[in-house]
Amino acid sequence: MNTSLSWIKAYVPDLDVTAQEYTDAMTLSGSKVEGFEKLDADLDKIVIGQITKIEKHPDADKLVVCQVNIGTGEEIQIVTGASNVREGYKVPVVLDGGRVAGGHDGKKTPGGIKIKKGKLRGVPSNGMMCSIEELGSTRDMYPEAPEEGIYIFGEDAVVGESAVTALGLDDIVFEYEITSNRVDCFGVLGLAREAAATFGKEFKPPVVPETGNQEDVNNYIKVTVKDSELCPRYCARVVKNIKIAPSPQWMQRRLASQGIRPINNIVDITNYVMEEYGQPMHAYDLDTIAGKEIVVRRAANDEKFVTLDGQERTMDESVLMICDGEKAVGIAGIMGGENSMITDNVQTMLFEAACFDGTNIRLSSKKIGLRTDASGKFEKGLDPNNAIDAINRACQLIEELGAGEVVGGVVDVYGKVKEGRRVSFDAQKVNQLLGTEIDKETMISYFKKIDLDYDFDKDEVIVPSWRQDLECLADLAEEVARFYGYDNIPTSLPSGEATTGKLSFKLRVEALARDTAEFCGFSQGMTYSFESPKVFDKLLIPEDSKLRKTVVISNPLGEDFSIMRTISLNGMLTSLSTNFNRRNKNVRLYELGNIYQPKQIPVTELPEERMQFTLGMYGEGDFYTMKGVVEEFFDKAGLHGKETYDPNAGKPFLHPGRQANVIYDGKVVGYLGEIHPQVADNYEIKDRVYIAVIDMPEITALASFDRKYQGIAKFPAVNRDISMVMPKHILVGEVEKVFDSKGGQYLEGYELFDLYEGAQIKSGYKSVAYSLTFRAKDKTLEEADYAPAMNKILKALEEMGIELRK
């Protein structure tokens, strides 16, 4: 986005700054200025002179000797070879010692070319008369300049005054980097508003009076919008008795500063308003509009259309078209058609100012291979409320420039009106965010500078529709910060637990999970949160399972990435499958990643995100290896030996007899087991696969990093082994509960060291052997100290139907 300083000053009259001051201040207030160009940087000592006398050069047929009045009461002599000089003409004159930007070929010379008095073929010449190219511009921007020769001023030019000023070259053009969320700053008015707020000056936008004669525009044109989503608003006005002529110089100069070539008053007005308001406009010859009707519809597949540039383009049904009663006359938001273009013979004109869906314009522009200034603005997502202001401004300029007669009224098809929004405001929270102590009244004064109202009763900032970027308190804090001055905000550390470099408790637990997994030989993996609905069938998950209730992505990359995962196994099994099929023998992987559980279907609010610690392996190791990793993690997280396992986990993707829920303090905190053979086959893994999934929010709530020191034992331990024969349905966990409850004060620990099932044991039974350790902290134990505990343990085991192995 470019603007000239003179155009900004048209709406901020009291602005008096240098180019560098403007650049620095605007950048600090959020409107980043990439750079600037002084149009007169290489121009010096150039005035308007009037040729009073012309004589032939005595020694050169193609040179003439001119006497030129430069307004100081004296005349200077200039020798020139220009063929278009005449007595009485007013021309730009470079005085002795002055500079021009370049040569007659239009190429600029860095630093300019210095002009000195001298002799041409023996005749003294005390300066030079200039063409527009020598002044650093071109005929594209100054269409009144001759193709060859000296630039000629109009009769109203004042002899002796600066030719640079008269040509509008005493200006500065700034180049901005405007972020796409600041659509309001893609017009000069938006940047002028920012400049006024930045420098504390009054912003004076153009006053647009009501225009139009006593006629009714509805008698001239009818508008029908068939797709209100792609075209939320369409405004149309009619101008008759068109008079095509050059636009005034002030308009030409402003357009030229934007790099837009002046053409004629009608075209220039549409371009001018587009740059001023940031609202593209288009004009049609109403006499070419069949049925005096405009229809906004989608194109048909393979529909052909010839645009203003003479190129035939092929559309499809995603492209929005502007049509009349019979045919298409324009591609919405991109370019009009050759069949309705404005010519010098136009009598009645239809003005269009509309708002189109930005995403559709961008995609359509890319699809048909045509990007214009208009599409570049539309694709940012314009404010529909700006359209009516822009079209009224255009009609005002039509009347002021005498370009035609505006018909009264406006056709305005506007479905759902876009309102501004209200954002709750809390000055104290803003100060906490910024680390400042700005009073509330000062903050509100900043808001008023940029046309934000304030409701004192509700403590709400009233945001107009054209500020699409202001949605929450943090956005308001940014507005305060940029006008208070980022350089004025003191240095401060962010508040919170992590201020001194310490990880939050949640992140410490997650880091512990990583350390534990890597210590046990697992490598970290990372998989997509987007998955395919087919995953549930591969995992044998029933049709009525709540896991199938997912968050569906509205614009997925494809079906394989169309939902948010509700279970973390697919990514892990896919990674294990990849490794298996690449013949990696022993693979252990872990992942810390979220699952997404919708609170209700259909989704009306953000889903619950739960971090899952997922472990997967094949090759060396079994169910108990995985169980040991889980217990290692629990122990490191401060969950010491209280976990139990329920084999009735009911997970369809796990082996029916080799699975368990992990329970801690009565809560299910995860599960582990061997993958069901059919599931392993679905993932093309021809080996036993073991997984464990731990729900991290549950663990984080239970975890503790508090550690109590215990000294090294001074007295010896006593070990007693128990070998038991028990029914298979009795779990060793139940046996360990007996040890915990009956072991007494001296039981230090126990360890399972043998498990046997076979011919030596009767059918339906298994042999289990434990080693129990007893120790006292203050003495050496005697048999009488631990024998009562052993007797209680044996009695409890006997009551469970467990026999001591003989």
Coordinates of C-alpha atoms in Angstrom, one line a residue, residues 19-450:
A19 CA 9.5 12.1 6.0
Q20 CA 11.6 10.4 8.7
E21 CA 9.5 11.6 11.6
Y22 CA 6.4 10.3 9.8
T23 CA 8.1 7.0 9.1
D24 CA 9.3 6.4 12.6
A25 CA 6.1 7.5 14.4
M26 CA 3.7 5.5 12.1
T27 CA 5.8 2.4 12.4
L28 CA 5.8 2.6 16.1
S29 CA 2.1 3.1 16.2
G30 CA 1.5 -0.1 14.2
S31 CA 1.3 1.1 10.5
K32 CA 4.7 -0.1 9.4
V33 CA 6.4 2.1 6.8
E34 CA 8.7 0.1 4.7
G35 CA 10.3 3.2 3.1
F36 CA 9.6 6.5 1.3
E37 CA 10.6 8.3 -1.8
K38 CA 10.9 12.0 -2.2
L39 CA 9.7 12.8 -5.7
D40 CA 11.9 16.0 -5.8
A41 CA 15.0 14.4 -4.3
D42 CA 17.0 15.0 -7.4
L43 CA 15.3 18.3 -8.5
D44 CA 16.7 21.7 -7.7
K45 CA 16.3 25.3 -8.8
I46 CA 13.5 24.6 -11.3
V47 CA 11.0 27.5 -11.9
I48 CA 8.2 28.3 -14.3
G49 CA 9.5 30.5 -17.1
Q50 CA 7.8 32.2 -20.0
I51 CA 9.3 32.3 -23.5
T52 CA 9.2 35.9 -24.7
K53 CA 11.3 35.7 -27.8
I54 CA 12.6 32.9 -30.2
E55 CA 15.4 33.3 -32.7
K56 CA 17.2 30.9 -35.0
H57 CA 20.6 29.7 -33.9
P58 CA 23.2 31.3 -36.2
D59 CA 25.2 28.1 -36.6
A60 CA 22.7 25.2 -36.1
D61 CA 19.6 24.5 -38.1
K62 CA 18.0 22.4 -35.3
L63 CA 18.6 24.8 -32.4
V64 CA 16.8 28.0 -31.4
V65 CA 17.7 30.7 -29.0
C66 CA 15.0 31.6 -26.5
Q67 CA 14.7 34.6 -24.2
V68 CA 12.9 33.4 -21.1
N69 CA 11.2 35.5 -18.3
I70 CA 11.9 33.7 -15.0
G71 CA 9.9 36.1 -12.9
T72 CA 12.7 38.0 -11.2
G73 CA 12.5 41.0 -13.4
E74 CA 15.1 39.7 -15.8
E75 CA 15.3 37.4 -18.7
I76 CA 17.8 34.6 -19.4
Q77 CA 18.9 33.1 -22.6
I78 CA 18.5 29.4 -23.2
V79 CA 19.4 27.5 -26.3
T80 CA 17.2 24.4 -27.0
G81 CA 16.6 21.8 -29.7
A82 CA 13.0 21.3 -28.7
S83 CA 10.6 21.6 -31.6
N84 CA 7.5 22.5 -29.6
V85 CA 8.6 25.8 -28.1
R86 CA 6.5 28.9 -29.0
E87 CA 6.6 32.5 -27.8
G88 CA 4.3 33.0 -24.8
Y89 CA 4.6 29.3 -23.7
K90 CA 5.2 28.7 -20.0
V91 CA 7.7 26.0 -19.4
P92 CA 9.8 24.4 -16.6
V93 CA 13.3 26.0 -16.5
V94 CA 16.3 24.7 -14.7
L95 CA 18.5 27.6 -13.6
D96 CA 22.3 27.6 -13.5
G97 CA 23.5 25.2 -10.8
G98 CA 20.1 23.4 -10.6
R99 CA 19.5 19.7 -11.1
V100 CA 17.2 17.4 -13.1
A101 CA 16.3 13.8 -12.3
G102 CA 17.4 12.2 -15.6
G103 CA 17.8 12.5 -19.3
H104 CA 15.3 13.0 -22.1
D105 CA 15.1 9.2 -22.5
G106 CA 13.3 9.1 -19.1
K107 CA 16.0 7.1 -17.3
K108 CA 16.8 8.5 -13.8
T109 CA 20.4 9.3 -12.9
P110 CA 21.3 8.6 -9.2
G111 CA 21.8 12.0 -7.6
G112 CA 20.4 13.8 -10.6
I113 CA 22.2 15.8 -13.4
K114 CA 23.6 19.2 -12.6
I115 CA 22.9 22.0 -15.1
K116 CA 25.5 24.6 -15.7
K117 CA 25.5 27.6 -18.0
G118 CA 27.7 27.3 -21.0
K119 CA 27.7 27.7 -24.8
L120 CA 25.9 25.7 -27.4
R121 CA 27.6 26.0 -30.8
G122 CA 29.1 29.3 -29.7
V123 CA 25.9 30.9 -28.3
P124 CA 25.6 31.3 -24.4
S125 CA 22.9 29.3 -22.7
N126 CA 22.1 30.0 -19.0
G127 CA 19.8 27.1 -18.1
M128 CA 17.6 24.4 -19.6
M129 CA 14.0 23.9 -20.4
C130 CA 12.7 20.4 -19.3
S131 CA 10.6 17.6 -20.6
I132 CA 8.5 15.7 -18.1
E133 CA 10.9 12.7 -18.4
E134 CA 13.8 15.0 -17.3
L135 CA 11.8 15.8 -14.3
G136 CA 11.7 12.2 -13.3
S137 CA 8.2 11.2 -14.4
T138 CA 6.5 9.9 -17.6
R139 CA 3.6 10.7 -19.9
D140 CA 1.7 7.8 -18.3
M141 CA 1.4 9.9 -15.2
Y142 CA 1.2 13.3 -17.0
P143 CA -0.9 12.5 -20.1
E144 CA -1.0 16.1 -21.1
A145 CA 2.7 16.2 -21.7
P146 CA 3.8 16.1 -25.3
E147 CA 5.3 12.9 -26.7
E148 CA 8.4 14.8 -27.7
G149 CA 9.7 18.1 -26.4
I150 CA 9.3 20.5 -23.5
Y151 CA 6.5 20.2 -21.0
I152 CA 4.0 23.1 -21.5
F153 CA 2.1 24.6 -18.5
G154 CA -1.4 26.0 -18.7
E155 CA -2.2 29.7 -18.9
D156 CA -2.9 29.8 -15.1
A157 CA 0.7 28.9 -14.3
V158 CA 2.5 31.7 -12.4
V159 CA 5.9 32.7 -13.8
G160 CA 8.7 32.6 -11.3
E161 CA 7.1 30.0 -9.0
S162 CA 8.4 26.5 -8.4
A163 CA 7.7 24.2 -11.4
V164 CA 8.2 21.2 -9.0
T165 CA 5.4 22.4 -6.8
A166 CA 3.1 23.2 -9.8
L167 CA 3.7 19.7 -11.1
G168 CA 3.0 18.1 -7.7
L169 CA 6.5 16.7 -7.5
D170 CA 7.2 18.3 -4.1
D171 CA 5.7 15.3 -2.5
I172 CA 6.7 12.2 -0.6
V173 CA 5.3 8.7 -1.3
F174 CA 5.3 6.2 1.6
E175 CA 5.2 2.5 1.2
Y176 CA 3.5 0.5 3.9
E177 CA 3.4 -3.1 5.0
I178 CA -0.2 -3.5 6.0
T179 CA -1.2 -6.7 7.7
S180 CA -4.2 -8.5 6.3
N181 CA -6.3 -8.0 9.4
R182 CA -6.2 -4.2 9.1
V183 CA -8.5 -4.0 6.1
D184 CA -9.4 -0.4 7.0
C185 CA -5.8 0.6 6.3
F186 CA -6.0 -0.5 2.6
G187 CA -7.4 2.9 1.9
V188 CA -6.0 6.4 2.3
L189 CA -8.7 7.4 4.7
G190 CA -7.8 4.6 7.0
L191 CA -4.1 5.6 7.0
A192 CA -5.0 9.2 7.5
R193 CA -7.1 8.2 10.6
E194 CA -4.0 6.4 11.9
A195 CA -1.8 9.4 11.2
A196 CA -4.1 11.7 13.0
A197 CA -4.2 9.5 16.0
T198 CA -0.5 8.9 16.0
F199 CA 0.4 12.7 15.9
G200 CA -2.6 13.9 18.0
K201 CA -4.1 15.8 15.1
E202 CA -7.7 16.2 14.0
F203 CA -9.0 13.8 11.4
K204 CA -11.2 15.5 8.8
P205 CA -12.7 13.0 6.4
P206 CA -14.4 14.3 3.2
V207 CA -18.0 15.5 3.8
V208 CA -20.3 13.7 1.4
P209 CA -23.6 15.5 0.8
E210 CA -26.7 13.9 -0.6
T211 CA -26.5 13.7 -4.4
G212 CA -28.9 13.0 -7.2
N213 CA -31.8 14.6 -9.1
Q214 CA -35.5 14.0 -8.5
E215 CA -35.6 10.8 -10.5
D216 CA -35.8 7.3 -9.0
V217 CA -32.9 4.9 -9.7
N218 CA -35.2 2.0 -9.5
N219 CA -36.8 3.1 -12.8
Y220 CA -33.4 2.6 -14.4
I221 CA -32.0 -0.6 -13.0
K222 CA -33.1 -3.7 -11.0
V223 CA -30.6 -5.8 -8.9
T224 CA -31.1 -9.5 -7.9
V225 CA -28.5 -11.3 -5.7
K226 CA -28.9 -15.0 -6.0
D227 CA -26.0 -15.9 -3.6
S228 CA -26.0 -13.7 -0.6
E229 CA -23.2 -15.6 1.1
L230 CA -20.7 -14.7 -1.7
C231 CA -22.2 -11.2 -2.2
P232 CA -23.5 -9.9 1.1
R233 CA -24.1 -6.4 -0.3
Y234 CA -24.5 -4.8 -3.7
C235 CA -25.0 -1.1 -4.2
A236 CA -25.8 0.5 -7.6
R237 CA -26.4 4.1 -8.7
V238 CA -27.0 5.6 -12.2
V239 CA -25.4 8.6 -13.8
K240 CA -26.7 10.0 -17.1
N241 CA -25.6 12.6 -19.6
I242 CA -22.0 11.5 -19.2
K243 CA -19.3 13.9 -20.3
I244 CA -16.0 12.2 -20.8
A245 CA -13.0 14.5 -20.2
P246 CA -9.6 14.6 -18.4
S247 CA -9.8 14.6 -14.7
P248 CA -8.5 17.6 -12.8
Q249 CA -4.8 17.8 -12.1
W250 CA -5.2 17.4 -8.3
M251 CA -6.8 14.0 -8.9
Q252 CA -4.3 13.0 -11.6
R253 CA -1.5 13.9 -9.2
R254 CA -2.9 11.8 -6.4
L255 CA -3.5 8.8 -8.6
A256 CA 0.0 9.2 -10.0
S257 CA 1.5 9.1 -6.5
Q258 CA -0.2 5.7 -6.1
G259 CA 1.3 4.5 -9.4
I260 CA -2.1 4.7 -11.2
R261 CA -2.1 6.1 -14.7
P262 CA -4.8 8.8 -15.2
I263 CA -7.2 8.0 -18.1
N264 CA -10.4 10.1 -17.9
N265 CA -12.7 11.6 -15.4
I266 CA -15.0 8.5 -15.1
V267 CA -12.2 5.9 -14.8
D268 CA -10.2 8.1 -12.6
I269 CA -13.1 8.6 -10.2
T270 CA -13.5 4.9 -9.7
N271 CA -9.8 4.4 -9.1
Y272 CA -9.7 7.5 -6.8
V273 CA -12.5 6.2 -4.6
M274 CA -10.9 2.7 -4.5
E275 CA -7.7 4.2 -3.2
E276 CA -9.4 6.7 -0.9
Y277 CA -12.0 4.3 0.8
G278 CA -10.3 1.0 0.0
Q279 CA -13.5 0.0 -1.8
P280 CA -13.2 -1.2 -5.4
M281 CA -15.8 0.1 -7.8
H282 CA -16.8 -0.7 -11.3
A283 CA -18.7 1.2 -14.0
Y284 CA -20.9 -0.3 -16.8
D285 CA -22.4 1.3 -19.8
L286 CA -26.1 1.0 -18.9
D287 CA -27.1 0.9 -22.5
T288 CA -25.3 -2.4 -22.9
I289 CA -27.1 -3.9 -19.8
A290 CA -29.9 -6.2 -21.3
G291 CA -33.3 -5.9 -19.5
K292 CA -31.9 -3.1 -17.3
E293 CA -31.3 -5.7 -14.7
I294 CA -28.2 -6.9 -12.8
V295 CA -28.1 -10.5 -11.6
V296 CA -25.4 -11.7 -9.2
R297 CA -25.1 -15.5 -9.6
R298 CA -22.5 -18.3 -9.8
A299 CA -21.1 -19.1 -13.2
A300 CA -22.0 -22.3 -15.0
N301 CA -19.3 -25.0 -15.5
D302 CA -17.1 -24.3 -18.5
E303 CA -18.8 -20.9 -19.1
K304 CA -16.7 -18.7 -21.3
F305 CA -16.3 -14.9 -20.7
V306 CA -14.2 -12.2 -22.3
T307 CA -12.7 -9.7 -19.8
L308 CA -11.8 -6.1 -20.3
D309 CA -8.2 -7.1 -21.3
G310 CA -9.6 -9.0 -24.3
Q311 CA -8.8 -12.5 -22.9
E312 CA -11.4 -15.3 -23.0
R313 CA -11.6 -17.1 -19.7
T314 CA -13.3 -20.3 -18.6
M315 CA -15.3 -20.3 -15.4
D316 CA -16.8 -23.0 -13.1
E317 CA -19.6 -22.9 -10.6
S318 CA -17.4 -21.6 -7.8
V319 CA -16.8 -18.3 -9.6
L320 CA -19.3 -15.4 -8.9
M321 CA -20.5 -13.5 -12.0
I322 CA -22.2 -10.1 -12.5
C323 CA -24.8 -10.6 -15.2
D324 CA -27.6 -8.7 -16.9
G325 CA -30.9 -10.1 -18.1
E326 CA -29.2 -12.1 -20.8
K327 CA -25.4 -12.5 -20.3
A328 CA -22.5 -12.1 -18.0
V329 CA -21.0 -8.6 -17.9
G330 CA -18.3 -9.0 -15.3
I331 CA -16.4 -11.4 -12.9
A332 CA -17.4 -10.3 -9.5
G333 CA -14.6 -8.5 -7.6
I334 CA -12.0 -9.2 -10.3
M335 CA -12.7 -7.6 -13.7
G336 CA -15.5 -6.4 -15.9
G337 CA -16.4 -7.6 -19.3
E338 CA -15.5 -6.3 -22.7
N339 CA -19.2 -6.3 -23.6
S340 CA -20.1 -3.6 -21.1
M341 CA -17.0 -1.5 -21.0
I342 CA -17.1 2.3 -20.8
T343 CA -16.3 4.0 -24.1
D344 CA -16.1 7.6 -25.1
N345 CA -19.6 7.3 -26.5
V346 CA -21.2 6.3 -23.2
Q347 CA -24.4 8.2 -22.3
T348 CA -25.7 6.5 -19.2
M349 CA -23.5 4.7 -16.7
L350 CA -24.2 2.2 -13.9
F351 CA -21.9 2.6 -10.8
E352 CA -21.3 -0.6 -8.8
A353 CA -20.0 -0.8 -5.2
A354 CA -20.3 -4.2 -3.7
C355 CA -18.9 -6.5 -1.1
F356 CA -17.9 -10.1 -2.0
D357 CA -16.6 -13.0 0.0
G358 CA -12.8 -12.6 0.3
T359 CA -11.9 -16.3 0.3
N360 CA -14.0 -16.9 -2.8
I361 CA -12.5 -13.9 -4.7
R362 CA -8.9 -15.1 -3.9
L363 CA -9.7 -18.7 -5.0
S364 CA -11.5 -17.5 -8.1
S365 CA -8.7 -15.1 -9.0
K366 CA -6.2 -17.9 -8.7
K367 CA -8.4 -20.3 -10.7
I368 CA -8.9 -18.1 -13.7
G369 CA -5.3 -16.7 -13.6
L370 CA -6.3 -13.1 -13.2
R371 CA -5.4 -10.9 -10.2
T372 CA -6.2 -7.2 -10.1
D373 CA -6.0 -4.2 -7.7
A374 CA -9.7 -4.8 -7.0
S375 CA -9.3 -8.5 -6.2
G376 CA -6.3 -7.8 -4.1
K377 CA -8.5 -5.6 -1.8
F378 CA -11.6 -7.8 -1.9
E379 CA -9.7 -10.9 -0.9
K380 CA -8.8 -9.3 2.4
G381 CA -12.5 -9.3 3.4
L382 CA -14.0 -5.8 3.1
D383 CA -16.6 -4.2 5.4
P384 CA -19.9 -4.2 3.6
N385 CA -20.9 -1.0 5.4
N386 CA -18.2 0.8 3.5
A387 CA -19.8 0.2 0.1
I388 CA -22.6 2.8 0.4
D389 CA -20.2 5.5 1.6
A390 CA -17.8 4.8 -1.4
I391 CA -20.5 4.9 -4.0
N392 CA -22.0 8.1 -2.6
R393 CA -18.5 9.7 -2.6
A394 CA -18.1 8.7 -6.3
C395 CA -21.4 10.3 -7.2
Q396 CA -20.3 13.5 -5.3
L397 CA -17.1 13.6 -7.4
I398 CA -19.2 13.1 -10.6
E399 CA -21.3 16.2 -9.7
E400 CA -18.3 18.3 -8.6
L401 CA -16.3 17.5 -11.7
G402 CA -19.3 18.0 -14.0
A403 CA -18.9 14.5 -15.4
G404 CA -22.6 13.7 -15.5
E405 CA -26.0 14.0 -13.9
V406 CA -26.6 11.6 -10.9
V407 CA -30.0 9.9 -10.7
G408 CA -31.6 10.2 -7.3
G409 CA -31.6 7.2 -4.9
V410 CA -29.6 4.0 -4.7
V411 CA -30.3 0.3 -5.2
D412 CA -29.0 -1.3 -2.1
V413 CA -29.3 -5.1 -1.7
Y414 CA -28.1 -5.9 1.8
G415 CA -29.2 -9.1 3.5
K416 CA -27.9 -9.6 6.9
V417 CA -26.6 -6.2 8.1
K418 CA -23.1 -6.4 9.6
E419 CA -23.1 -4.7 13.0
G420 CA -20.2 -3.6 15.1
R421 CA -19.3 -5.4 18.2
R422 CA -18.9 -4.7 21.9
V423 CA -15.8 -5.7 23.7
S424 CA -15.7 -5.8 27.6
F425 CA -12.9 -3.5 28.9
D426 CA -11.0 -3.7 32.1
A427 CA -8.2 -1.1 32.5
Q428 CA -6.6 -3.0 35.3
K429 CA -6.2 -6.1 33.2
V430 CA -4.8 -4.1 30.4
N431 CA -2.2 -2.7 32.7
Q432 CA -1.4 -6.2 33.9
L433 CA -0.9 -7.4 30.3
L434 CA 1.3 -4.5 29.4
G435 CA 3.2 -4.0 32.6
T436 CA 2.1 -0.3 32.7
E437 CA 0.2 2.0 35.0
I438 CA -1.9 3.9 32.5
D439 CA -5.1 5.5 33.9
K440 CA -8.5 4.4 32.4
E441 CA -9.3 7.9 31.1
T442 CA -6.1 8.0 29.0
M443 CA -6.9 4.6 27.5
I444 CA -10.4 5.7 26.6
S445 CA -8.9 8.8 25.0
Y446 CA -6.8 6.6 22.8
F447 CA -9.9 4.7 21.7
K448 CA -11.7 7.9 20.7
K449 CA -8.7 8.9 18.5
I450 CA -9.5 5.9 16.3

